[in-house]
mmCIF file of C-alpha atoms in Angstrom:
data_model
loop_
_atom_site.group_PDB
_atom_site.id
_atom_site.type_symbol
_atom_site.label_atom_id
_atom_site.label_comp_id
_atom_site.label_asym_id
_atom_site.label_seq_id
_atom_site.Cartn_x
_atom_site.Cartn_y
_atom_site.Cartn_z
ATOM 1 C CA UNK A 1 104.191 100.603 120.656
ATOM 2 C CA UNK A 2 103.726 102.523 117.438
ATOM 3 C CA UNK A 3 105.234 105.960 117.024
ATOM 4 C CA UNK A 4 102.278 107.344 115.126
ATOM 5 C CA UNK A 5 98.607 107.048 115.859
ATOM 6 C CA UNK A 6 96.042 108.249 113.360
ATOM 7 C CA UNK A 7 92.540 109.368 114.035
ATOM 8 C CA UNK A 8 89.911 108.722 113.120
ATOM 9 C CA UNK A 9 90.468 105.028 112.454
ATOM 10 C CA UNK A 10 87.766 105.204 109.793
ATOM 11 C CA UNK A 11 86.164 108.094 107.934
ATOM 12 C CA UNK A 12 83.302 108.050 105.463
ATOM 13 C CA UNK A 13 82.402 111.134 103.418
ATOM 14 C CA UNK A 14 80.548 112.118 100.268
ATOM 15 C CA UNK A 15 82.369 112.875 97.052
ATOM 16 C CA UNK A 16 83.263 116.545 96.884
ATOM 17 C CA UNK A 17 83.646 116.955 100.637
ATOM 18 C CA UNK A 18 86.961 117.525 102.368
ATOM 19 C CA UNK A 19 88.605 114.781 104.414
ATOM 20 C CA UNK A 20 90.846 115.494 107.389
ATOM 21 C CA UNK A 21 93.008 112.880 109.065
ATOM 22 C CA UNK A 22 95.207 113.434 112.088
ATOM 23 C CA UNK A 23 98.417 111.825 113.261
ATOM 24 C CA UNK A 24 100.075 112.081 116.646
ATOM 25 C CA UNK A 25 103.557 110.878 117.460
ATOM 26 C CA UNK A 26 105.628 110.475 120.581
ATOM 27 C CA UNK A 27 109.265 111.395 120.018
ATOM 28 C CA UNK A 28 111.170 114.112 118.231
ATOM 29 C CA UNK A 29 111.188 113.752 114.450
ATOM 30 C CA UNK A 30 113.289 114.748 111.482
ATOM 31 C CA UNK A 31 110.360 114.602 109.095
ATOM 32 C CA UNK A 32 106.862 113.174 108.757
ATOM 33 C CA UNK A 33 105.414 111.570 105.663
ATOM 34 C CA UNK A 34 101.984 110.482 104.513
ATOM 35 C CA UNK A 35 101.386 107.347 102.460
ATOM 36 C CA UNK A 36 98.293 105.937 100.794
ATOM 37 C CA UNK A 37 97.439 102.253 100.478
ATOM 38 C CA UNK A 38 94.728 101.050 98.154
ATOM 39 C CA UNK A 39 93.146 97.735 99.061
ATOM 40 C CA UNK A 40 95.447 94.837 98.248
ATOM 41 C CA UNK A 41 98.281 97.087 97.091
ATOM 42 C CA UNK A 42 101.539 98.478 98.404
ATOM 43 C CA UNK A 43 101.914 101.906 99.967
ATOM 44 C CA UNK A 44 102.444 104.996 97.846
ATOM 45 C CA UNK A 45 104.281 108.069 99.087
ATOM 46 C CA UNK A 46 102.132 111.226 99.047
ATOM 47 C CA UNK A 47 103.980 114.047 100.742
ATOM 48 C CA UNK A 48 106.816 114.810 103.165
ATOM 49 C CA UNK A 49 106.999 117.651 105.658
ATOM 50 C CA UNK A 50 110.196 118.455 107.539
ATOM 51 C CA UNK A 51 110.322 119.307 111.221
ATOM 52 C CA UNK A 52 111.056 122.971 110.474
ATOM 53 C CA UNK A 53 108.033 123.313 108.178
ATOM 54 C CA UNK A 54 104.520 124.062 109.312
ATOM 55 C CA UNK A 55 102.469 123.529 106.184
ATOM 56 C CA UNK A 56 102.892 121.976 102.766
ATOM 57 C CA UNK A 57 100.659 121.609 99.732
ATOM 58 C CA UNK A 58 100.605 119.152 96.860
ATOM 59 C CA UNK A 59 97.641 119.329 94.494
ATOM 60 C CA UNK A 60 94.540 118.605 96.571
ATOM 61 C CA UNK A 61 96.627 117.629 99.594
ATOM 62 C CA UNK A 62 97.494 119.934 102.461
ATOM 63 C CA UNK A 63 99.660 118.772 105.342
ATOM 64 C CA UNK A 64 100.283 120.646 108.562
ATOM 65 C CA UNK A 65 102.783 119.884 111.287
ATOM 66 C CA UNK A 66 102.766 121.117 114.866
ATOM 67 C CA UNK A 67 105.940 119.918 116.552
ATOM 68 C CA UNK A 68 104.948 121.439 119.898
ATOM 69 C CA UNK A 69 101.894 119.199 119.950
ATOM 70 C CA UNK A 70 103.628 116.357 118.137
ATOM 71 C CA UNK A 71 100.834 116.156 115.631
ATOM 72 C CA UNK A 72 100.141 116.415 111.920
ATOM 73 C CA UNK A 73 97.042 116.578 109.798
ATOM 74 C CA UNK A 74 96.352 115.591 106.205
ATOM 75 C CA UNK A 75 93.570 117.411 104.387
ATOM 76 C CA UNK A 76 92.247 116.112 101.084
ATOM 77 C CA UNK A 77 90.064 118.715 99.403
ATOM 78 C CA UNK A 78 87.229 118.013 96.968
ATOM 79 C CA UNK A 79 87.474 114.289 97.556
ATOM 80 C CA UNK A 80 86.821 111.749 94.827
ATOM 81 C CA UNK A 81 85.738 108.119 94.940
ATOM 82 C CA UNK A 82 89.267 107.232 93.802
ATOM 83 C CA UNK A 83 90.627 108.684 97.067
ATOM 84 C CA UNK A 84 89.116 105.714 98.910
ATOM 85 C CA UNK A 85 92.105 104.067 100.593
ATOM 86 C CA UNK A 86 93.976 103.751 103.881
ATOM 87 C CA UNK A 87 96.216 106.657 104.792
ATOM 88 C CA UNK A 88 99.260 106.261 107.013
ATOM 89 C CA UNK A 89 101.567 108.752 108.601
ATOM 90 C CA UNK A 90 105.193 107.735 108.977
ATOM 91 C CA UNK A 91 107.926 109.430 110.943
ATOM 92 C CA UNK A 92 111.685 109.615 110.634
ATOM 93 C CA UNK A 93 113.052 110.094 114.114
ATOM 94 C CA UNK A 94 115.660 112.754 114.885
ATOM 95 C CA UNK A 95 117.721 110.249 116.776
ATOM 96 C CA UNK A 96 117.530 107.295 114.440
ATOM 97 C CA UNK A 97 118.473 106.380 110.926
ATOM 98 C CA UNK A 98 117.481 108.933 108.298
ATOM 99 C CA UNK A 99 116.124 106.099 106.190
ATOM 100 C CA UNK A 100 114.004 104.315 108.778
ATOM 101 C CA UNK A 101 110.258 104.972 108.827
ATOM 102 C CA UNK A 102 107.899 104.190 111.692
ATOM 103 C CA UNK A 103 104.303 103.896 110.530
ATOM 104 C CA UNK A 104 101.108 104.733 112.351
ATOM 105 C CA UNK A 105 98.019 102.588 112.460
ATOM 106 C CA UNK A 106 96.257 104.256 109.535
ATOM 107 C CA UNK A 107 92.918 105.863 108.711
ATOM 108 C CA UNK A 108 90.541 104.053 106.384
ATOM 109 C CA UNK A 109 88.893 106.673 104.165
ATOM 110 C CA UNK A 110 85.778 105.843 102.171
ATOM 111 C CA UNK A 111 84.526 108.397 99.658
ATOM 112 C CA UNK A 112 80.978 107.690 98.577
ATOM 113 C CA UNK A 113 79.997 108.623 95.015
ATOM 114 C CA UNK B 1 110.150 101.888 84.711
ATOM 115 C CA UNK B 2 109.365 98.736 86.654
ATOM 116 C CA UNK B 3 108.626 99.302 90.298
ATOM 117 C CA UNK B 4 109.621 97.056 93.155
ATOM 118 C CA UNK B 5 108.899 93.470 92.195
ATOM 119 C CA UNK B 6 107.917 90.845 94.723
ATOM 120 C CA UNK B 7 107.268 87.156 94.296
ATOM 121 C CA UNK B 8 105.231 85.208 94.892
ATOM 122 C CA UNK B 9 102.149 87.412 95.282
ATOM 123 C CA UNK B 10 100.375 84.770 97.292
ATOM 124 C CA UNK B 11 101.779 81.860 99.257
ATOM 125 C CA UNK B 12 99.856 79.223 101.166
ATOM 126 C CA UNK B 13 101.891 76.733 103.131
ATOM 127 C CA UNK B 14 101.609 74.385 106.037
ATOM 128 C CA UNK B 15 103.055 74.943 109.471
ATOM 129 C CA UNK B 16 106.667 73.829 109.674
ATOM 130 C CA UNK B 17 107.463 74.428 106.018
ATOM 131 C CA UNK B 18 110.159 76.802 104.812
ATOM 132 C CA UNK B 19 108.955 79.930 103.037
ATOM 133 C CA UNK B 20 111.089 82.195 100.859
ATOM 134 C CA UNK B 21 109.892 85.598 99.744
ATOM 135 C CA UNK B 22 111.729 87.452 97.014
ATOM 136 C CA UNK B 23 112.212 91.086 96.151
ATOM 137 C CA UNK B 24 113.792 93.012 93.313
ATOM 138 C CA UNK B 25 114.245 96.694 94.192
ATOM 139 C CA UNK B 26 114.079 99.542 91.719
ATOM 140 C CA UNK B 27 117.281 99.795 89.710
ATOM 141 C CA UNK B 28 119.636 102.365 91.207
ATOM 142 C CA UNK B 29 118.071 102.247 94.652
ATOM 143 C CA UNK B 30 120.544 101.379 97.384
ATOM 144 C CA UNK B 31 118.282 100.893 100.405
ATOM 145 C CA UNK B 32 115.892 97.985 100.784
ATOM 146 C CA UNK B 33 113.308 97.412 103.494
ATOM 147 C CA UNK B 34 111.206 94.414 104.522
ATOM 148 C CA UNK B 35 107.913 95.105 106.317
ATOM 149 C CA UNK B 36 105.156 92.923 107.701
ATOM 150 C CA UNK B 37 101.532 94.112 107.841
ATOM 151 C CA UNK B 38 98.828 92.555 110.011
ATOM 152 C CA UNK B 39 95.538 93.852 111.321
ATOM 153 C CA UNK B 40 96.699 93.487 114.911
ATOM 154 C CA UNK B 41 100.160 95.036 114.676
ATOM 155 C CA UNK B 42 99.914 97.261 111.624
ATOM 156 C CA UNK B 43 102.980 97.840 109.471
ATOM 157 C CA UNK B 44 106.227 96.760 111.118
ATOM 158 C CA UNK B 45 109.761 97.167 109.813
ATOM 159 C CA UNK B 46 111.553 93.829 109.972
ATOM 160 C CA UNK B 47 114.966 94.668 108.536
ATOM 161 C CA UNK B 48 116.612 97.079 106.190
ATOM 162 C CA UNK B 49 119.727 97.018 104.046
ATOM 163 C CA UNK B 50 121.891 99.841 102.811
ATOM 164 C CA UNK B 51 124.274 99.056 99.949
ATOM 165 C CA UNK B 52 123.464 95.342 100.441
ATOM 166 C CA UNK B 53 124.534 95.422 104.097
ATOM 167 C CA UNK B 54 121.963 94.748 106.852
ATOM 168 C CA UNK B 55 121.768 97.891 108.982
ATOM 169 C CA UNK B 56 118.987 97.198 111.456
ATOM 170 C CA UNK B 57 117.376 93.804 111.986
ATOM 171 C CA UNK B 58 115.886 94.581 115.389
ATOM 172 C CA UNK B 59 112.408 94.108 113.959
ATOM 173 C CA UNK B 60 112.996 90.511 112.956
ATOM 174 C CA UNK B 61 110.670 88.641 115.300
ATOM 175 C CA UNK B 62 112.838 85.617 116.024
ATOM 176 C CA UNK B 63 115.541 83.338 114.713
ATOM 177 C CA UNK B 64 113.104 81.641 112.380
ATOM 178 C CA UNK B 65 113.314 84.749 110.205
ATOM 179 C CA UNK B 66 116.358 85.547 108.104
ATOM 180 C CA UNK B 67 117.016 87.977 105.259
ATOM 181 C CA UNK B 68 119.769 88.256 102.697
ATOM 182 C CA UNK B 69 120.751 90.671 99.988
ATOM 183 C CA UNK B 70 123.428 88.989 97.877
ATOM 184 C CA UNK B 71 123.509 91.831 95.342
ATOM 185 C CA UNK B 72 121.952 95.201 94.637
ATOM 186 C CA UNK B 73 119.065 93.760 92.632
ATOM 187 C CA UNK B 74 117.820 90.912 94.799
ATOM 188 C CA UNK B 75 116.796 90.164 98.365
ATOM 189 C CA UNK B 76 115.109 87.268 100.119
ATOM 190 C CA UNK B 77 113.207 86.912 103.362
ATOM 191 C CA UNK B 78 113.097 83.369 104.658
ATOM 192 C CA UNK B 79 110.957 81.869 107.397
ATOM 193 C CA UNK B 80 111.989 78.436 108.623
ATOM 194 C CA UNK B 81 109.992 76.809 110.096
ATOM 195 C CA UNK B 82 106.829 78.781 109.418
ATOM 196 C CA UNK B 83 104.022 79.095 111.968
ATOM 197 C CA UNK B 84 100.375 80.198 111.629
ATOM 198 C CA UNK B 85 101.158 83.472 113.441
ATOM 199 C CA UNK B 86 103.488 84.379 110.567
ATOM 200 C CA UNK B 87 100.444 84.820 108.328
ATOM 201 C CA UNK B 88 100.559 88.404 107.082
ATOM 202 C CA UNK B 89 101.282 90.548 104.054
ATOM 203 C CA UNK B 90 105.013 91.074 103.590
ATOM 204 C CA UNK B 91 106.149 94.184 101.746
ATOM 205 C CA UNK B 92 109.476 95.045 100.263
ATOM 206 C CA UNK B 93 110.357 98.692 99.673
ATOM 207 C CA UNK B 94 113.356 100.497 98.268
ATOM 208 C CA UNK B 95 114.699 104.033 98.235
ATOM 209 C CA UNK B 96 117.302 105.908 96.238
ATOM 210 C CA UNK B 97 120.566 107.351 97.559
ATOM 211 C CA UNK B 98 119.529 110.884 96.644
ATOM 212 C CA UNK B 99 115.889 110.861 97.751
ATOM 213 C CA UNK B 100 116.185 108.350 100.542
ATOM 214 C CA UNK B 101 113.241 109.725 102.481
ATOM 215 C CA UNK B 102 110.736 108.395 99.971
ATOM 216 C CA UNK B 103 110.214 104.670 99.940
ATOM 217 C CA UNK B 104 108.720 102.801 96.990
ATOM 218 C CA UNK B 105 106.724 99.757 97.942
ATOM 219 C CA UNK B 106 106.174 96.525 96.086
ATOM 220 C CA UNK B 107 102.722 94.941 95.790
ATOM 221 C CA UNK B 108 103.358 92.608 98.718
ATOM 222 C CA UNK B 109 103.253 88.863 99.291
ATOM 223 C CA UNK B 110 100.215 87.553 101.134
ATOM 224 C CA UNK B 111 101.407 84.627 103.236
ATOM 225 C CA UNK B 112 99.012 82.159 104.793
ATOM 226 C CA UNK B 113 100.410 79.471 107.072
ATOM 227 C CA UNK B 114 97.901 76.718 107.848
#
């Protein structure tokens, strides 16, 4: 079974609106990362949050982490049509290799112009 | 700088044929990962190498799959014999020794086994 599960599976919003995606995981982590995948392309790293951090910002991205609930959220503010993509959370487990990522199932975001 | 390079980008083959996927990681990166992505199972780690040595191959589905990394700039993933259920997009990714948490993905190889 997958470590991370994103919800919603699909999200459709208007340009300019904010988009929020959630990720839940099962076992203790070292860090959690978010990746974006445009259709037909490879994944691109967006942001990393460590287990001792609660919130992190990067440009229009805001990530939160709640280790007590084993969940994270990714907020994209003022969305643009170019943000249309699939977004995946990925975890590095506390007990495993520091290099090994376990990916969730992804959220397909569509931003309508 | 060139990113991770994968070839071929698309491969169509018949069941029973041998398939070889190739990957060139980013220069200076010392970890290399092979993933498989399907609608049903999502993104799965097949195997990863550190300093050309296979570290964890527990994700390799069966003996038909094998991977090698003969040097720091080249890796192959081989499927012999291929089956229709192997149809998927195969990604190679690499990471650096200093920022090993961030993986850089190639564009993927879309494999179709008829």
